[in-house]
Amino acid sequence: MADEYGNFKLEELLKDENYGLEGEFCLTIVTNNENFILSKVDGKKIILTEAGKIVEDYLNQAEDHFSNITIKDFVIMPNCLHAVVEIDSNTRKRNFIVHDISRFEISFGLMVGRKNPFMLKGSVFHLISWLKAASLIELRKNVYEDFSWKSGYFDFKISDRSAQKKVKEYLKNSATTWTSVKEDPHSGIVSYLSKK
């Protein structure tokens, strides 16, 4: 029986050998226990808190750390971050290097073995791991000492213009849908995308 990964079978994801290494992705990371500390929703406006500004700052630094990644759009909700990220296959074209895991990453439980195939430099996993670890330190130091991110993340590959358009619309209107999806932020974007 195949391992389950969200609504996808892991073996199906692994058929695409470059999954997470090239293409456009919609990513969602969620605060642990759905702590609503990253922003406040006021009508149609999202107002970042100090914690949200820290996350935004690290997200804006991502392109400086990852030469093949472009952050195309994002929204920081009270308990999650949704981002559209493009990984440029032309800058990495099959020259992927397995990332040696640092002591910093080990301390945050970001490894399975000494050489971790999901930690390829410039991959979705590497970006999320860096963003969560770097922001976690500053958030705990300056905002909320018990802050933590929920383990893992949600992602899907944006495969066509229709999905791209729907993701953009969802991010733009996320403040208005907030009350209906705040308990399960990822389900909101998934149900929005499944609409015809």
Short mmCIF file of N, CA and C in Angstrom, two decimals:
data_model
loop_
_atom_site.label_atom_id
_atom_site.label_comp_id
_atom_site.label_asym_id
_atom_site.label_seq_id
_atom_site.Cartn_x
_atom_site.Cartn_y
_atom_site.Cartn_z
N MET A 1 0.84 -1.19 0.00
CA MET A 1 0.00 0.00 0.00
C MET A 1 0.88 1.25 0.00
N ALA A 2 0.53 2.23 -0.79
CA ALA A 2 1.34 3.45 -0.92
C ALA A 2 1.21 4.33 0.31
N ASP A 3 2.30 5.05 0.61
CA ASP A 3 2.26 6.03 1.68
C ASP A 3 1.38 7.19 1.24
N GLU A 4 0.61 7.71 2.17
CA GLU A 4 -0.25 8.85 1.85
C GLU A 4 0.49 10.15 2.14
N TYR A 5 0.31 11.14 1.29
CA TYR A 5 0.90 12.47 1.48
C TYR A 5 -0.22 13.45 1.20
N GLY A 6 -0.90 13.90 2.25
CA GLY A 6 -2.07 14.74 2.04
C GLY A 6 -3.09 13.93 1.26
N ASN A 7 -3.59 14.47 0.17
CA ASN A 7 -4.54 13.75 -0.67
C ASN A 7 -3.86 13.00 -1.80
N PHE A 8 -2.54 13.01 -1.82
CA PHE A 8 -1.80 12.40 -2.91
C PHE A 8 -1.07 11.16 -2.42
N LYS A 9 -0.90 10.19 -3.27
CA LYS A 9 -0.07 9.05 -2.94
C LYS A 9 1.38 9.44 -3.22
N LEU A 10 2.27 9.15 -2.28
CA LEU A 10 3.66 9.54 -2.39
C LEU A 10 4.28 8.98 -3.67
N GLU A 11 3.93 7.75 -4.04
CA GLU A 11 4.51 7.17 -5.25
C GLU A 11 4.12 7.97 -6.50
N GLU A 12 2.93 8.57 -6.50
CA GLU A 12 2.51 9.40 -7.63
C GLU A 12 3.36 10.67 -7.70
N LEU A 13 3.62 11.30 -6.53
CA LEU A 13 4.47 12.49 -6.51
C LEU A 13 5.86 12.16 -7.02
N LEU A 14 6.38 11.00 -6.63
CA LEU A 14 7.75 10.66 -6.97
C LEU A 14 7.92 10.25 -8.43
N LYS A 15 6.82 10.02 -9.15
CA LYS A 15 6.93 9.73 -10.58
C LYS A 15 7.52 10.92 -11.32
N ASP A 16 7.21 12.13 -10.84
CA ASP A 16 7.80 13.35 -11.41
C ASP A 16 9.12 13.56 -10.68
N GLU A 17 10.21 13.10 -11.28
CA GLU A 17 11.50 13.13 -10.58
C GLU A 17 11.97 14.53 -10.24
N ASN A 18 11.42 15.53 -10.88
CA ASN A 18 11.82 16.90 -10.58
C ASN A 18 10.78 17.64 -9.74
N TYR A 19 9.82 16.91 -9.15
CA TYR A 19 8.81 17.58 -8.34
C TYR A 19 9.51 18.33 -7.21
N GLY A 20 9.17 19.59 -7.08
CA GLY A 20 9.78 20.42 -6.05
C GLY A 20 11.10 21.04 -6.46
N LEU A 21 11.57 20.72 -7.67
CA LEU A 21 12.86 21.22 -8.14
C LEU A 21 12.73 22.19 -9.29
N GLU A 22 11.59 22.19 -9.95
CA GLU A 22 11.36 23.14 -11.04
C GLU A 22 9.86 23.33 -11.24
N GLY A 23 9.49 24.52 -11.67
CA GLY A 23 8.09 24.83 -11.91
C GLY A 23 7.57 25.89 -10.96
N GLU A 24 6.27 26.09 -11.02
CA GLU A 24 5.60 27.08 -10.18
C GLU A 24 4.76 26.34 -9.14
N PHE A 25 4.86 26.76 -7.89
CA PHE A 25 4.20 26.08 -6.79
C PHE A 25 3.43 27.06 -5.92
N CYS A 26 2.33 26.60 -5.38
CA CYS A 26 1.62 27.33 -4.33
C CYS A 26 1.95 26.61 -3.03
N LEU A 27 2.49 27.35 -2.07
CA LEU A 27 2.94 26.78 -0.80
C LEU A 27 2.12 27.37 0.34
N THR A 28 1.84 26.56 1.34
CA THR A 28 1.17 27.02 2.55
C THR A 28 1.91 26.46 3.75
N ILE A 29 2.33 27.35 4.66
CA ILE A 29 2.86 26.90 5.95
C ILE A 29 1.97 27.50 7.03
N VAL A 30 1.77 26.73 8.09
CA VAL A 30 0.78 27.08 9.10
C VAL A 30 1.46 27.14 10.47
N THR A 31 1.02 28.08 11.30
CA THR A 31 1.53 28.15 12.66
C THR A 31 1.03 26.95 13.46
N ASN A 32 1.84 26.50 14.41
CA ASN A 32 1.43 25.38 15.24
C ASN A 32 0.26 25.79 16.12
N ASN A 33 -0.67 24.89 16.31
CA ASN A 33 -1.88 25.14 17.08
C ASN A 33 -2.69 26.30 16.50
N GLU A 34 -2.45 26.60 15.24
CA GLU A 34 -3.13 27.70 14.56
C GLU A 34 -3.14 28.99 15.38
N ASN A 35 -1.98 29.31 15.98
CA ASN A 35 -1.86 30.59 16.68
C ASN A 35 -2.09 31.71 15.69
N PHE A 36 -3.00 32.60 16.00
CA PHE A 36 -3.38 33.68 15.10
C PHE A 36 -2.54 34.92 15.40
N ILE A 37 -1.23 34.85 15.14
CA ILE A 37 -0.35 35.95 15.55
C ILE A 37 0.37 36.64 14.40
N LEU A 38 0.20 36.18 13.17
CA LEU A 38 0.97 36.76 12.05
C LEU A 38 0.33 38.02 11.48
N SER A 39 -0.98 38.12 11.56
CA SER A 39 -1.68 39.30 11.03
C SER A 39 -3.07 39.38 11.63
N LYS A 40 -3.75 40.45 11.30
CA LYS A 40 -5.15 40.62 11.68
C LYS A 40 -5.93 40.95 10.41
N VAL A 41 -7.13 40.42 10.32
CA VAL A 41 -7.99 40.70 9.17
C VAL A 41 -9.02 41.72 9.61
N ASP A 42 -9.05 42.84 8.88
CA ASP A 42 -9.99 43.93 9.18
C ASP A 42 -10.75 44.23 7.89
N GLY A 43 -11.93 43.62 7.77
CA GLY A 43 -12.71 43.77 6.54
C GLY A 43 -11.98 43.11 5.39
N LYS A 44 -11.60 43.91 4.39
CA LYS A 44 -10.87 43.38 3.23
C LYS A 44 -9.37 43.61 3.35
N LYS A 45 -8.93 44.11 4.50
CA LYS A 45 -7.51 44.42 4.69
C LYS A 45 -6.85 43.40 5.61
N ILE A 46 -5.61 43.10 5.30
CA ILE A 46 -4.78 42.26 6.16
C ILE A 46 -3.71 43.17 6.74
N ILE A 47 -3.65 43.22 8.06
CA ILE A 47 -2.69 44.08 8.74
C ILE A 47 -1.67 43.19 9.45
N LEU A 48 -0.42 43.29 9.02
CA LEU A 48 0.62 42.45 9.60
C LEU A 48 0.94 42.88 11.03
N THR A 49 1.13 41.89 11.88
CA THR A 49 1.60 42.13 13.24
C THR A 49 3.13 42.16 13.19
N GLU A 50 3.76 42.36 14.34
CA GLU A 50 5.23 42.31 14.38
C GLU A 50 5.72 40.94 13.90
N ALA A 51 5.03 39.89 14.31
CA ALA A 51 5.39 38.53 13.87
C ALA A 51 5.26 38.39 12.36
N GLY A 52 4.18 38.90 11.80
CA GLY A 52 3.97 38.83 10.35
C GLY A 52 5.02 39.60 9.58
N LYS A 53 5.45 40.73 10.13
CA LYS A 53 6.50 41.53 9.48
C LYS A 53 7.83 40.79 9.46
N ILE A 54 8.11 40.01 10.51
CA ILE A 54 9.33 39.20 10.54
C ILE A 54 9.27 38.13 9.45
N VAL A 55 8.14 37.45 9.34
CA VAL A 55 7.97 36.42 8.30
C VAL A 55 8.09 37.06 6.92
N GLU A 56 7.45 38.21 6.72
CA GLU A 56 7.53 38.91 5.44
C GLU A 56 8.98 39.27 5.10
N ASP A 57 9.72 39.73 6.09
CA ASP A 57 11.12 40.10 5.88
C ASP A 57 11.94 38.90 5.40
N TYR A 58 11.76 37.76 6.05
CA TYR A 58 12.49 36.56 5.61
C TYR A 58 12.03 36.09 4.24
N LEU A 59 10.76 36.18 3.96
CA LEU A 59 10.27 35.80 2.63
C LEU A 59 10.89 36.70 1.56
N ASN A 60 11.00 37.99 1.86
CA ASN A 60 11.62 38.93 0.92
C ASN A 60 13.12 38.67 0.75
N GLN A 61 13.76 38.05 1.72
CA GLN A 61 15.18 37.71 1.63
C GLN A 61 15.43 36.41 0.86
N ALA A 62 14.39 35.63 0.63
CA ALA A 62 14.55 34.30 0.04
C ALA A 62 15.29 34.33 -1.29
N GLU A 63 14.99 35.29 -2.13
CA GLU A 63 15.63 35.34 -3.45
C GLU A 63 17.12 35.63 -3.33
N ASP A 64 17.55 36.29 -2.24
CA ASP A 64 18.97 36.52 -2.01
C ASP A 64 19.69 35.23 -1.62
N HIS A 65 18.97 34.30 -1.02
CA HIS A 65 19.55 33.03 -0.57
C HIS A 65 19.43 31.91 -1.60
N PHE A 66 18.47 32.04 -2.50
CA PHE A 66 18.20 30.99 -3.48
C PHE A 66 18.17 31.62 -4.87
N SER A 67 19.24 31.45 -5.63
CA SER A 67 19.37 32.13 -6.92
C SER A 67 18.36 31.64 -7.96
N ASN A 68 17.81 30.47 -7.77
CA ASN A 68 16.88 29.91 -8.76
C ASN A 68 15.42 30.10 -8.38
N ILE A 69 15.15 30.81 -7.29
CA ILE A 69 13.78 30.94 -6.80
C ILE A 69 13.28 32.37 -6.93
N THR A 70 12.05 32.51 -7.41
CA THR A 70 11.37 33.80 -7.47
C THR A 70 10.09 33.70 -6.66
N ILE A 71 9.92 34.62 -5.71
CA ILE A 71 8.67 34.70 -4.96
C ILE A 71 7.74 35.59 -5.79
N LYS A 72 6.73 34.99 -6.40
CA LYS A 72 5.87 35.73 -7.31
C LYS A 72 4.74 36.47 -6.60
N ASP A 73 4.25 35.90 -5.51
CA ASP A 73 3.14 36.51 -4.79
C ASP A 73 3.04 35.81 -3.44
N PHE A 74 2.50 36.51 -2.45
CA PHE A 74 2.27 35.87 -1.16
C PHE A 74 1.26 36.68 -0.36
N VAL A 75 0.67 36.02 0.62
CA VAL A 75 -0.21 36.68 1.57
C VAL A 75 0.04 36.03 2.93
N ILE A 76 0.14 36.87 3.96
CA ILE A 76 0.36 36.38 5.31
C ILE A 76 -0.94 36.55 6.09
N MET A 77 -1.57 35.43 6.37
CA MET A 77 -2.83 35.41 7.11
C MET A 77 -2.51 35.29 8.60
N PRO A 78 -3.50 35.41 9.48
CA PRO A 78 -3.21 35.34 10.92
C PRO A 78 -2.50 34.06 11.37
N ASN A 79 -2.78 32.93 10.72
CA ASN A 79 -2.16 31.68 11.15
C ASN A 79 -1.43 30.93 10.04
N CYS A 80 -1.20 31.57 8.92
CA CYS A 80 -0.51 30.86 7.84
C CYS A 80 0.08 31.83 6.82
N LEU A 81 0.91 31.28 6.00
CA LEU A 81 1.49 32.00 4.87
C LEU A 81 1.17 31.22 3.62
N HIS A 82 0.61 31.89 2.62
CA HIS A 82 0.43 31.31 1.29
C HIS A 82 1.41 32.04 0.37
N ALA A 83 2.15 31.30 -0.43
CA ALA A 83 3.10 31.93 -1.34
C ALA A 83 3.11 31.19 -2.68
N VAL A 84 3.29 31.97 -3.74
CA VAL A 84 3.49 31.40 -5.07
C VAL A 84 4.97 31.57 -5.38
N VAL A 85 5.61 30.44 -5.65
CA VAL A 85 7.05 30.41 -5.84
C VAL A 85 7.36 29.75 -7.17
N GLU A 86 8.27 30.36 -7.91
CA GLU A 86 8.73 29.74 -9.16
C GLU A 86 10.17 29.30 -8.98
N ILE A 87 10.42 28.05 -9.34
CA ILE A 87 11.78 27.52 -9.32
C ILE A 87 12.22 27.42 -10.77
N ASP A 88 13.26 28.15 -11.11
CA ASP A 88 13.74 28.25 -12.49
C ASP A 88 14.62 27.05 -12.82
N SER A 89 14.12 26.19 -13.68
CA SER A 89 14.88 25.00 -14.06
C SER A 89 16.09 25.33 -14.90
N ASN A 90 16.09 26.48 -15.59
CA ASN A 90 17.23 26.83 -16.44
C ASN A 90 18.49 27.12 -15.65
N THR A 91 18.35 27.64 -14.42
CA THR A 91 19.54 27.94 -13.64
C THR A 91 20.08 26.72 -12.93
N ARG A 92 19.28 25.66 -12.81
CA ARG A 92 19.71 24.49 -12.05
C ARG A 92 19.83 23.23 -12.92
N LYS A 93 19.38 23.27 -14.11
CA LYS A 93 19.26 22.16 -15.04
C LYS A 93 20.09 20.92 -14.71
N ARG A 94 19.53 20.04 -13.93
CA ARG A 94 20.11 18.74 -13.61
C ARG A 94 21.48 18.80 -12.96
N ASN A 95 21.86 19.94 -12.43
CA ASN A 95 23.11 20.03 -11.70
C ASN A 95 22.82 20.13 -10.21
N PHE A 96 21.86 19.35 -9.77
CA PHE A 96 21.45 19.42 -8.37
C PHE A 96 22.52 18.79 -7.49
N ILE A 97 22.77 19.42 -6.37
CA ILE A 97 23.76 18.93 -5.42
C ILE A 97 23.01 18.60 -4.15
N VAL A 98 23.25 17.41 -3.61
CA VAL A 98 22.62 17.06 -2.35
C VAL A 98 23.24 17.92 -1.28
N HIS A 99 22.41 18.54 -0.50
CA HIS A 99 22.83 19.50 0.52
C HIS A 99 23.31 18.76 1.77
N ASP A 100 24.56 19.01 2.18
CA ASP A 100 25.03 18.49 3.47
C ASP A 100 24.28 19.21 4.57
N ILE A 101 23.78 18.48 5.50
CA ILE A 101 22.96 19.05 6.56
C ILE A 101 23.85 19.71 7.61
N SER A 102 23.55 20.94 7.96
CA SER A 102 24.34 21.67 8.96
C SER A 102 23.83 21.39 10.37
N ARG A 103 24.64 21.74 11.36
CA ARG A 103 24.21 21.60 12.76
C ARG A 103 22.96 22.43 13.01
N PHE A 104 22.88 23.60 12.38
CA PHE A 104 21.72 24.48 12.53
C PHE A 104 20.45 23.73 12.11
N GLU A 105 20.52 23.07 10.96
CA GLU A 105 19.35 22.36 10.45
C GLU A 105 19.05 21.12 11.30
N ILE A 106 20.09 20.46 11.79
CA ILE A 106 19.89 19.29 12.63
C ILE A 106 19.11 19.68 13.88
N SER A 107 19.43 20.84 14.45
CA SER A 107 18.77 21.26 15.68
C SER A 107 17.28 21.51 15.47
N PHE A 108 16.85 21.74 14.25
CA PHE A 108 15.43 21.94 13.98
C PHE A 108 14.78 20.70 13.38
N GLY A 109 15.49 19.58 13.41
CA GLY A 109 14.91 18.33 12.94
C GLY A 109 14.65 18.29 11.46
N LEU A 110 15.52 18.92 10.67
CA LEU A 110 15.28 19.02 9.23
C LEU A 110 16.04 17.97 8.44
N MET A 111 16.36 16.85 9.05
CA MET A 111 17.11 15.85 8.31
C MET A 111 16.57 14.45 8.60
N VAL A 112 16.84 13.57 7.67
CA VAL A 112 16.52 12.17 7.86
C VAL A 112 17.81 11.38 7.92
N GLY A 113 18.77 11.76 7.11
CA GLY A 113 20.08 11.13 7.10
C GLY A 113 21.12 12.17 6.76
N ARG A 114 22.38 11.77 6.73
CA ARG A 114 23.46 12.73 6.45
C ARG A 114 23.25 13.39 5.09
N LYS A 115 22.84 12.62 4.12
CA LYS A 115 22.52 13.16 2.79
C LYS A 115 21.03 12.94 2.57
N ASN A 116 20.28 14.01 2.53
CA ASN A 116 18.83 13.93 2.46
C ASN A 116 18.37 14.34 1.06
N PRO A 117 17.77 13.44 0.27
CA PRO A 117 17.39 13.79 -1.10
C PRO A 117 16.35 14.89 -1.20
N PHE A 118 15.58 15.14 -0.15
CA PHE A 118 14.61 16.22 -0.19
C PHE A 118 15.24 17.57 0.12
N MET A 119 16.51 17.56 0.53
CA MET A 119 17.19 18.81 0.88
C MET A 119 18.06 19.31 -0.27
N LEU A 120 17.70 19.01 -1.50
CA LEU A 120 18.44 19.52 -2.63
C LEU A 120 18.40 21.03 -2.59
N LYS A 121 19.56 21.65 -2.80
CA LYS A 121 19.62 23.11 -2.78
C LYS A 121 18.67 23.67 -3.82
N GLY A 122 17.90 24.66 -3.41
CA GLY A 122 16.99 25.31 -4.33
C GLY A 122 15.66 24.60 -4.51
N SER A 123 15.40 23.54 -3.75
CA SER A 123 14.12 22.83 -3.87
C SER A 123 13.06 23.50 -3.00
N VAL A 124 11.81 23.15 -3.22
CA VAL A 124 10.72 23.65 -2.39
C VAL A 124 11.00 23.32 -0.93
N PHE A 125 11.40 22.08 -0.66
CA PHE A 125 11.65 21.66 0.72
C PHE A 125 12.76 22.49 1.36
N HIS A 126 13.81 22.74 0.62
CA HIS A 126 14.93 23.52 1.17
C HIS A 126 14.50 24.95 1.47
N LEU A 127 13.73 25.56 0.58
CA LEU A 127 13.22 26.91 0.81
C LEU A 127 12.35 26.96 2.07
N ILE A 128 11.39 26.04 2.18
CA ILE A 128 10.49 26.03 3.34
C ILE A 128 11.28 25.79 4.62
N SER A 129 12.21 24.85 4.59
CA SER A 129 13.02 24.56 5.78
C SER A 129 13.80 25.78 6.22
N TRP A 130 14.42 26.47 5.26
CA TRP A 130 15.18 27.68 5.58
C TRP A 130 14.26 28.76 6.16
N LEU A 131 13.12 28.99 5.50
CA LEU A 131 12.20 30.04 5.93
C LEU A 131 11.68 29.77 7.34
N LYS A 132 11.28 28.53 7.60
CA LYS A 132 10.74 28.20 8.92
C LYS A 132 11.81 28.31 10.00
N ALA A 133 12.99 27.78 9.74
CA ALA A 133 14.06 27.80 10.75
C ALA A 133 14.53 29.22 11.04
N ALA A 134 14.77 30.00 10.00
CA ALA A 134 15.29 31.36 10.19
C ALA A 134 14.26 32.25 10.89
N SER A 135 13.01 32.18 10.46
CA SER A 135 11.99 33.03 11.09
C SER A 135 11.68 32.58 12.51
N LEU A 136 11.74 31.27 12.75
CA LEU A 136 11.45 30.74 14.08
C LEU A 136 12.37 31.34 15.14
N ILE A 137 13.65 31.43 14.83
CA ILE A 137 14.61 31.97 15.79
C ILE A 137 14.24 33.40 16.16
N GLU A 138 13.98 34.22 15.16
CA GLU A 138 13.67 35.63 15.44
C GLU A 138 12.29 35.79 16.09
N LEU A 139 11.33 34.99 15.67
CA LEU A 139 10.00 35.07 16.28
C LEU A 139 10.05 34.70 17.76
N ARG A 140 10.80 33.65 18.09
CA ARG A 140 10.91 33.25 19.50
C ARG A 140 11.68 34.28 20.32
N LYS A 141 12.67 34.86 19.71
CA LYS A 141 13.51 35.83 20.42
C LYS A 141 12.78 37.15 20.64
N ASN A 142 12.02 37.62 19.65
CA ASN A 142 11.47 38.97 19.69
C ASN A 142 9.96 39.09 19.88
N VAL A 143 9.22 38.01 19.67
CA VAL A 143 7.76 38.15 19.69
C VAL A 143 7.09 37.21 20.70
N TYR A 144 7.31 35.93 20.51
CA TYR A 144 6.55 34.94 21.27
C TYR A 144 7.45 33.73 21.47
N GLU A 145 7.95 33.55 22.70
CA GLU A 145 8.96 32.52 22.94
C GLU A 145 8.47 31.10 22.71
N ASP A 146 7.17 30.88 22.71
CA ASP A 146 6.63 29.54 22.46
C ASP A 146 6.17 29.34 21.01
N PHE A 147 6.51 30.28 20.14
CA PHE A 147 6.08 30.18 18.74
C PHE A 147 6.66 28.92 18.09
N SER A 148 5.87 28.29 17.25
CA SER A 148 6.39 27.20 16.41
C SER A 148 5.52 27.09 15.16
N TRP A 149 6.14 26.56 14.13
CA TRP A 149 5.42 26.27 12.90
C TRP A 149 4.89 24.85 12.99
N LYS A 150 3.75 24.61 12.37
CA LYS A 150 3.24 23.24 12.26
C LYS A 150 4.23 22.44 11.42
N SER A 151 4.42 21.21 11.77
CA SER A 151 5.34 20.35 11.03
C SER A 151 4.87 20.21 9.58
N GLY A 152 5.80 20.22 8.67
CA GLY A 152 5.49 20.05 7.26
C GLY A 152 4.96 21.30 6.60
N TYR A 153 4.39 21.13 5.42
CA TYR A 153 3.83 22.23 4.65
C TYR A 153 2.91 21.63 3.60
N PHE A 154 2.09 22.47 3.00
CA PHE A 154 1.21 22.04 1.92
C PHE A 154 1.73 22.67 0.64
N ASP A 155 1.70 21.92 -0.43
CA ASP A 155 2.15 22.47 -1.70
C ASP A 155 1.41 21.79 -2.84
N PHE A 156 1.34 22.48 -3.94
CA PHE A 156 0.91 21.85 -5.18
C PHE A 156 1.54 22.60 -6.34
N LYS A 157 1.78 21.87 -7.39
CA LYS A 157 2.38 22.44 -8.58
C LYS A 157 1.29 23.12 -9.39
N ILE A 158 1.53 24.36 -9.76
CA ILE A 158 0.59 25.10 -10.60
C ILE A 158 0.89 24.71 -12.04
N SER A 159 -0.03 23.97 -12.63
CA SER A 159 0.28 23.32 -13.91
C SER A 159 -0.20 24.05 -15.15
N ASP A 160 -1.10 25.02 -14.99
CA ASP A 160 -1.59 25.72 -16.18
C ASP A 160 -2.05 27.13 -15.81
N ARG A 161 -2.42 27.91 -16.83
CA ARG A 161 -2.82 29.31 -16.61
C ARG A 161 -4.11 29.42 -15.80
N SER A 162 -4.99 28.46 -15.97
CA SER A 162 -6.25 28.49 -15.22
C SER A 162 -5.97 28.38 -13.71
N ALA A 163 -5.13 27.43 -13.33
CA ALA A 163 -4.76 27.28 -11.91
C ALA A 163 -4.01 28.51 -11.42
N GLN A 164 -3.14 29.04 -12.27
CA GLN A 164 -2.37 30.24 -11.92
C GLN A 164 -3.32 31.41 -11.63
N LYS A 165 -4.33 31.57 -12.48
CA LYS A 165 -5.31 32.65 -12.31
C LYS A 165 -6.11 32.47 -11.02
N LYS A 166 -6.55 31.23 -10.76
CA LYS A 166 -7.33 30.96 -9.56
C LYS A 166 -6.52 31.21 -8.29
N VAL A 167 -5.26 30.81 -8.28
CA VAL A 167 -4.41 31.04 -7.11
C VAL A 167 -4.25 32.53 -6.87
N LYS A 168 -4.02 33.28 -7.94
CA LYS A 168 -3.87 34.74 -7.82
C LYS A 168 -5.14 35.36 -7.25
N GLU A 169 -6.30 34.93 -7.75
CA GLU A 169 -7.59 35.44 -7.25
C GLU A 169 -7.77 35.09 -5.78
N TYR A 170 -7.43 33.85 -5.42
CA TYR A 170 -7.59 33.43 -4.03
C TYR A 170 -6.73 34.28 -3.09
N LEU A 171 -5.48 34.51 -3.46
CA LEU A 171 -4.60 35.32 -2.62
C LEU A 171 -5.13 36.74 -2.51
N LYS A 172 -5.60 37.28 -3.63
CA LYS A 172 -6.12 38.65 -3.63
C LYS A 172 -7.34 38.79 -2.72
N ASN A 173 -8.19 37.77 -2.70
CA ASN A 173 -9.44 37.82 -1.94
C ASN A 173 -9.37 37.08 -0.60
N SER A 174 -8.18 36.72 -0.16
CA SER A 174 -8.06 35.88 1.03
C SER A 174 -8.63 36.52 2.29
N ALA A 175 -8.59 37.83 2.39
CA ALA A 175 -9.15 38.49 3.58
C ALA A 175 -10.66 38.27 3.66
N THR A 176 -11.33 38.25 2.52
CA THR A 176 -12.79 38.09 2.53
C THR A 176 -13.22 36.65 2.81
N THR A 177 -12.36 35.68 2.54
CA THR A 177 -12.71 34.28 2.80
C THR A 177 -12.17 33.79 4.14
N TRP A 178 -11.46 34.65 4.84
CA TRP A 178 -10.75 34.25 6.06
C TRP A 178 -11.65 33.56 7.09
N THR A 179 -12.80 34.10 7.38
CA THR A 179 -13.63 33.52 8.45
C THR A 179 -14.07 32.10 8.15
N SER A 180 -14.22 31.76 6.88
CA SER A 180 -14.67 30.41 6.53
C SER A 180 -13.54 29.39 6.48
N VAL A 181 -12.29 29.83 6.43
CA VAL A 181 -11.18 28.87 6.29
C VAL A 181 -10.15 28.96 7.41
N LYS A 182 -10.37 29.80 8.40
CA LYS A 182 -9.33 30.04 9.39
C LYS A 182 -8.93 28.80 10.18
N GLU A 183 -9.83 27.86 10.36
CA GLU A 183 -9.49 26.65 11.12
C GLU A 183 -8.68 25.65 10.29
N ASP A 184 -8.78 25.73 8.97
CA ASP A 184 -8.04 24.83 8.09
C ASP A 184 -7.62 25.60 6.84
N PRO A 185 -6.54 26.41 6.96
CA PRO A 185 -6.18 27.34 5.88
C PRO A 185 -5.91 26.68 4.53
N HIS A 186 -5.35 25.50 4.53
CA HIS A 186 -5.04 24.86 3.25
C HIS A 186 -6.30 24.42 2.52
N SER A 187 -7.32 24.01 3.27
CA SER A 187 -8.55 23.54 2.62
C SER A 187 -9.22 24.65 1.83
N GLY A 188 -9.07 25.90 2.27
CA GLY A 188 -9.67 27.02 1.55
C GLY A 188 -9.15 27.16 0.15
N ILE A 189 -7.85 27.09 0.00
CA ILE A 189 -7.26 27.24 -1.33
C ILE A 189 -7.55 26.02 -2.19
N VAL A 190 -7.56 24.84 -1.60
CA VAL A 190 -7.85 23.62 -2.36
C VAL A 190 -9.29 23.64 -2.86
N SER A 191 -10.24 24.01 -2.00
CA SER A 191 -11.64 24.04 -2.46
C SER A 191 -11.86 25.13 -3.50
N TYR A 192 -11.17 26.26 -3.36
CA TYR A 192 -11.28 27.34 -4.33
C TYR A 192 -10.78 26.88 -5.70
N LEU A 193 -9.68 26.15 -5.70
CA LEU A 193 -9.12 25.67 -6.97
C LEU A 193 -9.98 24.60 -7.62
N SER A 194 -10.73 23.86 -6.81
CA SER A 194 -11.54 22.79 -7.39
C SER A 194 -12.85 23.30 -7.99
N LYS A 195 -13.18 24.58 -7.74
CA LYS A 195 -14.38 25.16 -8.36
C LYS A 195 -14.18 25.28 -9.86
N LYS A 196 -15.24 25.05 -10.58
CA LYS A 196 -15.18 25.15 -12.05
C LYS A 196 -15.21 26.58 -12.48
#
